[in-house]
Amino acid sequence: MQHDEHCDSLEIILASLALSLEGADLGVVVPTCPRWDVLKLLSHLGGIHRWCGAMVAAVAQERIDQRSSKPERDAMVSWFNEGGRSLVATLRAADPDAAMYAWGADQHVRFWSRRQLHEAAIHQFDICNAYGIPFDMPSAVAADGVDEFLDNVASAGYFAPNVAELRGNGESIHLHATDAEGEWLIHLGPQGFTYEHGHGKGTVAVRGPIADLALLMWGRRHLEDPCFESFGDVGLMQHWIANSAL
């Protein structure tokens, strides 16, 4: 997926969230975000939208420390929706190839359109799960989400120090989507990990629907869930999951 596609998909997700939130109880607990209710999740995500929008608008070369004032409870949904629309507009107007600060490997504006898409997709799952309503992640978004996670997790050490443990002695993890195109082979070496697309025999293999594989990467699915089949050294996959949690 490219920058424009990331913006399009982000806009679709935020529009879907807006519909889900109409008249909703914001006090509902979000099981996949411990100690949060929907109100807290919207406050978190709406603040990120405004922070990211300010960063991209300024094409910031260093991280901007900006905190948004939060609205009263009754105004939270409209505040959240307004911030999402503003973020999409800012991303669309920006040059995706412009160099700027990013915490991941790709130090360009396009990092942020991709990052905000997948941040929104995962939190859309959180909200749908909290309300018990259907959740659908398009295959293209899910596959790009696995790539995005693997592209960036090694750079997350400043806020997730356990990622330094994503290393090994030649072991490998094979992820295989069962309902769409998508296979990944993650190689664990003494200095860290690399990955490639394609089929191969891994030390451990995990098969499942593409959206569930993306959710597994982000800790929203569990290896024991019935949507997955695992083969080989399951302990290696458990090690990956425990140390890649962001």
XYZ file of N, CA and C in Angstrom:
738
model
N 0.832 -1.191 0.000
C 0.000 0.000 0.000
C 0.872 1.248 0.000
N 0.390 2.295 -0.667
C 1.106 3.554 -0.758
C 0.401 4.630 0.091
N 1.032 5.799 0.158
C 0.541 6.888 1.006
C -0.937 7.193 0.760
N -1.328 7.370 -0.496
C -2.719 7.713 -0.782
C -3.667 6.615 -0.327
N -3.253 5.362 -0.502
C -4.082 4.243 -0.060
C -4.185 4.206 1.462
N -3.101 4.520 2.139
C -3.151 4.598 3.591
C -4.129 5.683 4.038
N -4.076 6.842 3.391
C -5.005 7.927 3.730
C -6.450 7.515 3.472
N -6.700 6.883 2.320
C -8.059 6.441 1.987
C -8.582 5.457 3.025
N -7.758 4.484 3.382
C -8.191 3.460 4.337
C -8.379 4.041 5.721
N -7.518 4.981 6.114
C -7.681 5.652 7.400
C -9.008 6.403 7.442
N -9.326 7.104 6.366
C -10.583 7.847 6.319
C -11.781 6.917 6.455
N -11.725 5.764 5.811
C -12.817 4.793 5.887
C -12.982 4.275 7.313
N -11.876 3.937 7.954
C -11.941 3.427 9.332
C -12.523 4.476 10.270
N -12.062 5.716 10.144
C -12.554 6.764 11.041
C -14.029 7.054 10.810
N -14.476 6.969 9.552
C -15.903 7.155 9.269
C -16.719 6.018 9.879
N -16.200 4.804 9.812
C -16.882 3.663 10.412
C -16.941 3.801 11.928
N -15.843 4.264 12.522
C -15.835 4.490 13.969
C -16.860 5.547 14.360
N -16.976 6.588 13.565
C -17.946 7.647 13.867
C -19.360 7.079 13.953
N -19.688 6.164 13.044
C -21.014 5.538 13.073
C -21.172 4.665 14.315
N -20.122 3.933 14.666
C -20.192 3.046 15.832
C -20.379 3.819 17.121
N -19.899 5.046 17.155
C -19.901 5.829 18.394
C -21.159 6.665 18.576
N -22.020 6.720 17.559
C -23.232 7.530 17.664
C -24.117 7.001 18.797
N -24.325 7.818 19.798
C -25.192 7.432 20.905
C -24.645 6.329 21.787
N -23.372 5.973 21.649
C -22.803 4.848 22.388
C -22.444 5.240 23.823
N -22.408 4.254 24.682
C -21.995 4.434 26.068
C -20.473 4.442 26.123
N -19.883 5.579 26.437
C -18.432 5.695 26.451
C -17.812 5.099 27.717
N -18.634 4.675 28.638
C -18.127 4.068 29.861
C -17.898 2.573 29.745
N -18.171 1.996 28.581
C -17.970 0.552 28.396
C -16.483 0.226 28.479
N -16.158 -0.801 29.238
C -14.769 -1.220 29.409
C -14.242 -1.828 28.108
N -12.969 -1.546 27.804
C -12.312 -2.089 26.610
C -11.416 -3.245 27.066
N -11.849 -4.491 26.890
C -11.088 -5.620 27.439
C -9.664 -5.733 26.909
N -9.448 -5.309 25.669
C -8.117 -5.443 25.068
C -7.190 -4.271 25.396
N -7.688 -3.302 26.130
C -6.856 -2.181 26.615
C -7.070 -2.083 28.126
N -6.336 -2.858 28.896
C -6.564 -2.927 30.347
C -6.631 -1.549 31.000
N -7.610 -1.404 31.885
C -7.836 -0.189 32.686
C -8.403 0.966 31.861
N -8.786 0.709 30.610
C -9.387 1.763 29.783
C -10.851 1.459 29.532
N -11.642 2.534 29.455
C -12.966 2.436 28.861
C -12.915 3.131 27.504
N -14.050 3.152 26.788
C -14.057 3.753 25.450
C -13.702 5.233 25.516
N -14.159 5.923 26.547
C -13.836 7.347 26.711
C -12.325 7.555 26.753
N -11.626 6.749 27.529
C -10.174 6.879 27.642
C -9.486 6.546 26.324
N -9.992 5.539 25.623
C -9.389 5.175 24.342
C -9.551 6.315 23.332
N -10.733 6.923 23.289
C -10.951 8.035 22.363
C -10.078 9.228 22.723
N -9.900 9.474 24.007
C -9.018 10.553 24.444
C -7.589 10.292 23.979
N -7.139 9.058 24.137
C -5.797 8.665 23.696
C -5.636 8.834 22.187
N -6.554 8.259 21.425
C -6.410 8.277 19.970
C -6.620 9.680 19.405
N -7.568 10.422 19.961
C -7.781 11.796 19.500
C -6.580 12.679 19.772
N -5.908 12.446 20.904
C -4.687 13.196 21.188
C -3.575 12.855 20.212
N -3.448 11.587 19.865
C -2.447 11.172 18.874
C -2.724 11.816 17.525
N -4.001 11.872 17.131
C -4.348 12.496 15.854
C -3.881 13.950 15.814
N -4.114 14.677 16.868
C -3.724 16.092 16.883
C -2.201 16.249 16.938
N -1.540 15.409 17.717
C -0.075 15.447 17.790
C 0.537 15.110 16.439
N 0.071 14.034 15.821
C 0.623 13.639 14.526
C 0.333 14.691 13.470
N -0.881 15.247 13.482
C -1.224 16.279 12.510
C -0.310 17.487 12.620
N 0.011 17.884 13.853
C 0.918 19.021 14.056
C 2.316 18.685 13.563
N 2.770 17.467 13.809
C 4.091 17.039 13.355
C 4.188 17.084 11.831
N 3.183 16.504 11.174
C 3.213 16.428 9.707
C 3.056 17.815 9.096
N 2.167 18.631 9.637
C 1.964 19.983 9.101
C 3.249 20.793 9.147
N 4.046 20.583 10.188
C 5.312 21.316 10.352
C 6.484 20.608 9.678
N 6.228 19.411 9.124
C 7.305 18.555 8.611
C 8.456 18.558 9.635
N 8.100 18.233 10.877
C 9.013 18.372 12.007
C 10.245 17.488 11.843
N 11.394 18.049 12.113
C 12.647 17.298 12.031
C 13.019 16.671 13.376
N 12.346 17.083 14.423
C 12.501 16.493 15.741
C 11.110 16.266 16.328
N 11.064 15.395 17.290
C 9.782 15.088 17.919
C 9.232 16.323 18.627
N 7.982 16.650 18.353
C 7.298 17.739 19.029
C 6.551 17.165 20.223
N 6.732 17.768 21.381
C 6.013 17.334 22.573
C 4.781 18.209 22.723
N 3.667 17.718 22.211
C 2.432 18.511 22.240
C 1.333 17.707 22.911
N 0.653 18.307 23.842
C -0.461 17.661 24.520
C -1.723 18.471 24.250
N -2.780 17.774 23.851
C -4.035 18.439 23.533
C -4.918 18.519 24.771
N -5.585 19.643 24.929
C -6.584 19.734 25.994
C -7.769 18.855 25.607
N -8.298 18.125 26.564
C -9.372 17.170 26.289
C -10.723 17.798 26.621
N -11.746 17.461 25.862
C -13.070 18.058 26.079
C -13.815 17.374 27.223
N -14.956 17.928 27.560
C -15.853 17.271 28.507
C -16.404 15.995 27.874
N -16.887 15.112 28.721
C -17.355 13.802 28.269
C -18.363 13.908 27.119
N -19.320 14.812 27.235
C -20.389 14.912 26.237
C -19.875 15.372 24.874
N -18.715 16.006 24.855
C -18.160 16.511 23.596
C -17.068 15.612 23.033
N -16.785 14.482 23.695
C -15.644 13.660 23.306
C -15.779 13.105 21.892
N -16.934 12.601 21.533
C -17.080 11.972 20.216
C -16.897 13.004 19.109
N -17.513 14.163 19.245
C -17.358 15.179 18.198
C -15.913 15.665 18.139
N -15.256 15.794 19.284
C -13.831 16.176 19.329
C -12.976 15.128 18.624
N -13.247 13.864 18.905
C -12.515 12.774 18.268
C -12.724 12.778 16.754
N -13.970 12.906 16.307
C -14.262 12.893 14.873
C -13.612 14.080 14.160
N -13.661 15.242 14.778
C -13.054 16.441 14.186
C -11.542 16.255 14.024
N -10.892 15.717 15.050
C -9.450 15.493 14.968
C -9.074 14.492 13.903
N -9.889 13.454 13.743
C -9.614 12.464 12.704
C -9.724 13.043 11.310
N -10.777 13.838 11.083
C -10.934 14.464 9.764
C -9.777 15.415 9.477
N -9.358 16.173 10.471
C -8.247 17.110 10.293
C -6.955 16.364 9.985
N -6.719 15.249 10.668
C -5.509 14.466 10.411
C -5.479 13.946 8.987
N -6.586 13.387 8.520
C -6.628 12.872 7.148
C -6.343 13.987 6.154
N -6.950 15.153 6.355
C -6.721 16.281 5.449
C -5.257 16.704 5.463
N -4.648 16.743 6.635
C -3.238 17.128 6.738
C -2.344 16.113 6.037
N -2.601 14.843 6.237
C -1.803 13.802 5.580
C -1.958 13.865 4.062
N -3.171 14.086 3.589
C -3.400 14.146 2.144
C -2.656 15.326 1.509
N -2.578 16.425 2.230
C -1.953 17.633 1.687
C -0.434 17.581 1.729
N 0.125 16.623 2.464
C 1.572 16.571 2.666
C 2.260 15.789 1.550
N 3.530 16.087 1.338
C 4.359 15.341 0.395
C 4.831 14.069 1.093
N 4.403 12.888 0.636
C 4.766 11.666 1.346
C 6.267 11.400 1.388
N 7.006 11.986 0.438
C 8.454 11.751 0.373
C 9.267 12.776 1.146
N 8.580 13.730 1.793
C 9.306 14.745 2.564
C 9.945 14.105 3.792
N 11.216 14.412 4.015
C 11.933 13.874 5.173
C 11.437 14.554 6.445
N 11.210 13.769 7.487
C 10.790 14.321 8.772
C 11.043 13.301 9.866
N 10.841 13.734 11.098
C 11.009 12.842 12.235
C 10.002 11.704 12.178
N 10.453 10.518 12.504
C 9.584 9.373 12.738
C 10.313 8.446 13.698
N 9.585 7.751 14.544
C 10.264 6.870 15.480
C 10.644 5.540 14.838
N 10.097 5.279 13.658
C 10.418 4.045 12.949
C 11.534 4.237 11.949
N 11.720 3.219 11.116
C 12.856 3.215 10.192
C 12.677 4.191 9.037
N 11.452 4.430 8.603
C 11.187 5.273 7.434
C 10.981 6.715 7.883
N 12.004 7.532 7.746
C 11.982 8.897 8.268
C 11.373 9.870 7.244
N 10.128 9.639 6.903
C 9.415 10.457 5.923
C 7.952 10.607 6.343
N 7.276 11.569 5.697
C 5.856 11.780 5.974
C 5.078 10.481 5.806
N 5.428 9.681 4.812
C 4.674 8.456 4.537
C 4.676 7.477 5.711
N 5.670 7.561 6.579
C 5.640 6.746 7.797
C 4.367 7.006 8.577
N 3.971 8.271 8.643
C 2.865 8.642 9.521
C 1.507 8.288 8.944
N 1.324 8.365 7.630
C 0.039 7.922 7.068
C -0.134 6.426 7.298
N 0.942 5.681 7.155
C 0.887 4.239 7.402
C 0.686 3.937 8.878
N 1.424 4.606 9.730
C 1.336 4.359 11.170
C -0.047 4.693 11.702
N -0.615 5.827 11.255
C -1.925 6.223 11.751
C -3.024 5.307 11.244
N -2.869 4.773 10.033
C -3.836 3.789 9.548
C -3.881 2.592 10.492
N -2.729 2.038 10.812
C -2.729 0.805 11.596
C -3.024 1.058 13.074
N -2.668 2.230 13.575
C -3.090 2.612 14.924
C -4.614 2.642 14.994
N -5.240 3.243 13.973
C -6.700 3.341 13.953
C -7.345 1.971 13.760
N -6.756 1.136 12.910
C -7.336 -0.186 12.652
C -7.352 -1.039 13.912
N -6.253 -1.029 14.657
C -6.187 -1.829 15.879
C -7.164 -1.294 16.925
N -7.252 0.019 17.054
C -8.183 0.566 18.041
C -9.635 0.450 17.579
N -9.867 0.369 16.275
C -11.217 0.056 15.804
C -11.610 -1.340 16.295
N -10.677 -2.273 16.198
C -10.954 -3.606 16.741
C -11.277 -3.528 18.218
N -10.484 -2.755 18.974
C -10.715 -2.637 20.412
C -12.138 -2.161 20.705
N -12.583 -1.155 19.965
C -13.903 -0.578 20.207
C -15.006 -1.536 19.775
N -14.842 -2.150 18.606
C -15.846 -3.120 18.153
C -15.959 -4.282 19.129
N -14.832 -4.749 19.607
C -14.819 -5.848 20.568
C -15.514 -5.439 21.863
N -15.276 -4.210 22.303
C -15.903 -3.724 23.533
C -17.419 -3.672 23.414
N -17.899 -3.260 22.233
C -19.334 -3.130 22.032
C -19.988 -4.407 21.506
N -19.179 -5.406 21.165
C -19.727 -6.646 20.636
C -20.323 -6.489 19.255
N -19.701 -5.639 18.438
C -20.202 -5.431 17.073
C -19.183 -5.983 16.077
N -19.624 -6.315 14.860
C -18.717 -6.935 13.890
C -17.530 -6.042 13.559
N -16.408 -6.680 13.329
C -15.185 -5.981 12.943
C -14.667 -6.613 11.663
N -14.303 -5.780 10.712
C -13.776 -6.280 9.445
C -12.527 -5.490 9.082
N -11.430 -6.198 8.858
C -10.197 -5.563 8.407
C -9.914 -6.067 6.991
N -9.926 -5.194 5.990
C -9.653 -5.639 4.624
C -8.305 -6.358 4.531
N -8.233 -7.328 3.641
C -7.016 -8.137 3.528
C -5.791 -7.289 3.234
N -5.930 -6.283 2.375
C -4.782 -5.449 2.018
C -4.282 -4.671 3.226
N -5.208 -4.177 4.046
C -4.827 -3.445 5.254
C -4.161 -4.390 6.243
N -4.716 -5.592 6.407
C -4.148 -6.550 7.347
C -2.739 -6.968 6.940
N -2.538 -7.275 5.663
C -1.208 -7.688 5.193
C -0.202 -6.557 5.373
N -0.607 -5.337 5.040
C 0.277 -4.191 5.238
C 0.529 -3.972 6.728
N -0.453 -4.320 7.556
C -0.281 -4.172 8.991
C 0.781 -5.106 9.553
N 0.843 -6.342 9.042
C 1.907 -7.252 9.468
C 3.258 -6.699 9.030
N 3.338 -6.240 7.780
C 4.588 -5.638 7.294
C 4.994 -4.436 8.150
N 4.029 -3.570 8.424
C 4.332 -2.347 9.183
C 4.847 -2.687 10.566
N 4.241 -3.683 11.189
C 4.700 -4.099 12.507
C 6.142 -4.597 12.437
N 6.419 -5.460 11.472
C 7.763 -6.025 11.355
C 8.788 -4.971 10.948
N 8.364 -3.978 10.163
C 9.275 -2.901 9.763
C 9.683 -2.022 10.944
N 8.796 -1.890 11.936
C 9.005 -0.873 12.968
C 9.297 -1.401 14.363
N 8.971 -2.653 14.648
C 9.076 -3.115 16.029
C 10.509 -3.011 16.566
N 11.498 -3.234 15.716
C 12.886 -3.162 16.191
C 13.282 -1.744 16.592
N 12.561 -0.732 16.097
C 12.864 0.664 16.422
C 12.137 1.148 17.666
N 11.359 0.274 18.293
C 10.504 0.687 19.396
C 11.159 0.531 20.754
N 12.454 0.299 20.771
C 13.133 0.016 22.037
C 13.051 1.115 23.063
N 12.908 2.374 22.629
C 12.897 3.457 23.616
C 11.632 3.449 24.455
N 10.552 2.815 23.973
C 9.361 2.691 24.817
C 8.966 1.235 25.055
N 9.625 0.294 24.394
C 9.353 -1.133 24.586
C 10.689 -1.870 24.607
N 11.445 -1.778 25.710
C 12.816 -2.295 25.729
C 12.948 -3.786 25.468
N 11.884 -4.557 25.678
C 11.987 -6.002 25.465
C 12.196 -6.385 24.005
N 11.988 -5.442 23.079
C 12.199 -5.790 21.672
C 13.657 -6.157 21.403
N 14.549 -5.764 22.301
C 15.959 -6.154 22.169
C 16.135 -7.662 22.276
N 15.133 -8.358 22.815
C 15.201 -9.819 22.960
C 14.722 -10.557 21.721
N 14.340 -9.821 20.679
C 13.882 -10.465 19.439
C 15.099 -10.869 18.613
N 15.796 -11.849 19.099
C 17.024 -12.334 18.478
C 17.121 -13.833 18.737
N 18.084 -14.479 18.123
C 18.229 -15.908 18.324
C 19.490 -16.424 17.678
N 19.466 -17.691 17.313
C 20.634 -18.342 16.723
C 20.257 -19.088 15.455
N 19.504 -18.402 14.616
C 19.133 -18.996 13.344
C 17.736 -19.582 13.303
N 16.971 -19.439 14.391
C 15.595 -19.928 14.379
C 14.751 -19.055 13.430
N 13.588 -19.565 13.079
C 12.733 -18.804 12.170
C 11.263 -19.023 12.511
N 10.467 -18.010 12.170
C 9.024 -18.028 12.389
C 8.341 -17.862 11.038
N 7.443 -18.779 10.718
C 6.710 -18.705 9.455
C 5.255 -18.350 9.750
N 4.794 -17.225 9.216
C 3.395 -16.815 9.301
C 2.745 -17.046 7.955
N 1.581 -17.679 7.949
C 0.944 -18.072 6.689
C -0.535 -17.728 6.759
N -0.966 -16.787 5.920
C -2.384 -16.433 5.846
C -3.147 -17.530 5.115
N -4.299 -17.891 5.641
C -5.090 -18.975 5.058
C -6.218 -18.490 4.161
N -6.502 -17.189 4.161
C -7.644 -16.682 3.402
C -7.259 -15.593 2.413
N -5.977 -15.366 2.236
C -5.513 -14.300 1.336
C -4.042 -14.537 1.035
N -3.513 -13.772 0.076
C -2.081 -13.819 -0.189
C -1.339 -13.262 1.022
N -0.343 -13.965 1.478
C 0.432 -13.444 2.591
C 1.198 -14.518 3.337
N 2.518 -14.495 3.191
C 3.395 -15.374 3.959
C 4.632 -14.576 4.354
N 5.081 -14.805 5.573
C 6.251 -14.112 6.096
C 7.172 -15.145 6.745
N 8.475 -14.960 6.553
C 9.470 -15.796 7.215
C 10.400 -14.864 7.978
N 10.337 -14.960 9.312
C 11.128 -14.104 10.201
C 12.345 -14.895 10.659
N 13.537 -14.348 10.429
C 14.784 -15.009 10.793
C 15.379 -14.328 12.025
N 15.646 -15.108 13.053
C 16.196 -14.577 14.297
C 17.695 -14.869 14.360
N 18.476 -13.802 14.427
C 19.925 -13.939 14.505
C 20.475 -13.291 15.754
N 21.761 -13.431 16.017
C 22.360 -12.867 17.232
C 22.216 -11.356 17.347
N 22.130 -10.646 16.214
C 22.042 -9.186 16.240
C 20.610 -8.668 16.109
N 19.660 -9.568 16.003
C 18.283 -9.139 15.822
C 17.571 -10.026 14.825
N 16.577 -9.472 14.153
C 15.805 -10.282 13.207
C 15.686 -9.578 11.862
N 15.452 -10.367 10.844
C 15.096 -9.883 9.513
C 13.864 -10.667 9.078
N 13.213 -10.184 8.041
C 12.078 -10.959 7.531
C 12.013 -10.837 6.019
N 11.318 -11.790 5.431
C 11.089 -11.805 3.996
C 9.702 -12.361 3.731
N 9.189 -12.053 2.551
C 7.919 -12.643 2.125
C 8.193 -13.950 1.400
N 7.307 -14.912 1.609
C 7.442 -16.154 0.865
C 7.307 -17.357 1.766
N 7.303 -18.504 1.123
C 7.098 -19.760 1.828
C 8.441 -20.325 2.269
N 8.436 -20.972 3.395
C 9.648 -21.623 3.878
C 9.342 -22.382 5.155
N 10.159 -23.342 5.472
C 9.947 -24.124 6.687
C 10.547 -23.368 7.870
N 9.705 -23.039 8.841
C 10.171 -22.318 10.009
C 10.356 -23.233 11.206
N 11.091 -22.743 12.177
C 11.196 -23.454 13.448
C 9.812 -23.594 14.076
N 8.997 -22.583 13.861
C 7.587 -22.628 14.237
C 6.797 -22.009 13.089
N 5.614 -22.525 12.847
C 4.725 -21.983 11.818
C 3.368 -21.700 12.443
N 2.788 -20.588 12.056
C 1.457 -20.212 12.520
C 0.614 -19.898 11.294
N -0.516 -20.574 11.182
C -1.450 -20.375 10.075
C -2.754 -19.807 10.620
N -3.312 -18.828 9.880
C -4.590 -18.278 10.282
C -5.050 -17.210 9.315
N -6.281 -16.723 9.444
C -6.781 -15.644 8.587
C -5.890 -14.411 8.682
N -5.781 -13.687 7.588
C -4.843 -12.574 7.502
C -5.129 -11.503 8.558
N -6.399 -11.175 8.790
C -6.711 -10.157 9.800
C -6.318 -10.631 11.189
N -6.499 -11.911 11.453
C -6.140 -12.433 12.773
C -4.627 -12.467 12.962
N -3.871 -12.702 11.904
C -2.415 -12.630 12.020
C -1.970 -11.215 12.377
N -2.592 -10.210 11.759
C -2.271 -8.823 12.104
C -2.623 -8.539 13.564
N -3.777 -9.019 13.997
C -4.184 -8.810 15.388
C -3.291 -9.570 16.359
N -2.785 -10.726 15.942
C -1.837 -11.472 16.777
C -0.566 -10.658 16.998
N -0.067 -10.016 15.935
C 1.129 -9.196 16.070
C 0.929 -8.095 17.102
N -0.278 -7.560 17.184
C -0.569 -6.451 18.084
C -1.185 -6.897 19.407
N -1.114 -8.191 19.694
C -1.566 -8.674 20.995
C -3.061 -8.693 21.178
N -3.819 -8.624 20.089
C -5.280 -8.661 20.197
C -5.833 -10.059 19.951
N -5.058 -10.930 19.448
C -5.393 -12.344 19.374
C -4.339 -13.111 20.162
N -4.690 -14.339 20.540
C -3.789 -15.191 21.296
C -3.463 -16.431 20.480
N -2.277 -16.932 20.643
C -1.831 -18.091 19.879
C -2.753 -19.292 20.084
N -3.396 -19.338 21.245
C -4.279 -20.457 21.558
C -5.669 -20.294 20.934
N -5.964 -19.154 20.333
C -7.282 -18.936 19.743
C -7.535 -19.951 18.633
N -8.787 -20.410 18.492
C -9.082 -21.462 17.514
C -8.889 -21.054 16.058
N -8.716 -19.771 15.787
C -8.488 -19.333 14.407
C -7.090 -19.697 13.909
N -6.192 -20.109 14.828
C -4.800 -20.394 14.458
C -4.478 -21.886 14.546
N -3.591 -22.297 13.650
C -2.931 -23.589 13.748
C -1.439 -23.327 13.922
N -0.820 -23.998 14.872
C 0.606 -23.813 15.128
C 1.326 -25.151 14.981
N 2.528 -25.100 14.426
C 3.333 -26.291 14.211
C 4.770 -25.993 14.635
N 5.425 -26.959 15.252
C 6.825 -26.788 15.603
C 7.010 -26.244 17.002
N 8.023 -25.418 17.169
C 8.428 -24.902 18.482
C 7.538 -23.729 18.876
N 6.413 -24.049 19.499
C 5.456 -23.017 19.888
C 6.074 -22.066 20.912
N 7.010 -22.569 21.714
C 7.675 -21.714 22.690
C 8.398 -20.555 22.043
N 8.933 -20.762 20.842
C 9.604 -19.677 20.124
C 8.609 -18.583 19.769
N 7.417 -18.975 19.324
C 6.399 -17.980 18.985
C 5.933 -17.251 20.240
N 5.811 -17.957 21.345
C 5.429 -17.315 22.595
C 6.497 -16.314 23.044
N 7.765 -16.660 22.820
C 8.855 -15.733 23.124
C 8.738 -14.469 22.271
N 8.446 -14.642 20.983
C 8.291 -13.495 20.097
C 7.150 -12.599 20.582
N 6.003 -13.209 20.867
C 4.825 -12.441 21.268
C 5.100 -11.673 22.564
N 5.731 -12.331 23.522
C 5.981 -11.695 24.818
C 6.923 -10.505 24.689
N 7.906 -10.592 23.818
C 8.928 -9.551 23.738
C 8.661 -8.499 22.664
N 7.696 -8.758 21.788
C 7.357 -7.775 20.759
C 6.161 -6.929 21.139
N 5.630 -7.129 22.326
C 4.433 -6.368 22.751
C 4.755 -4.878 22.824
N 3.932 -4.059 22.145
C 4.129 -2.612 22.132
C 2.982 -1.917 22.871
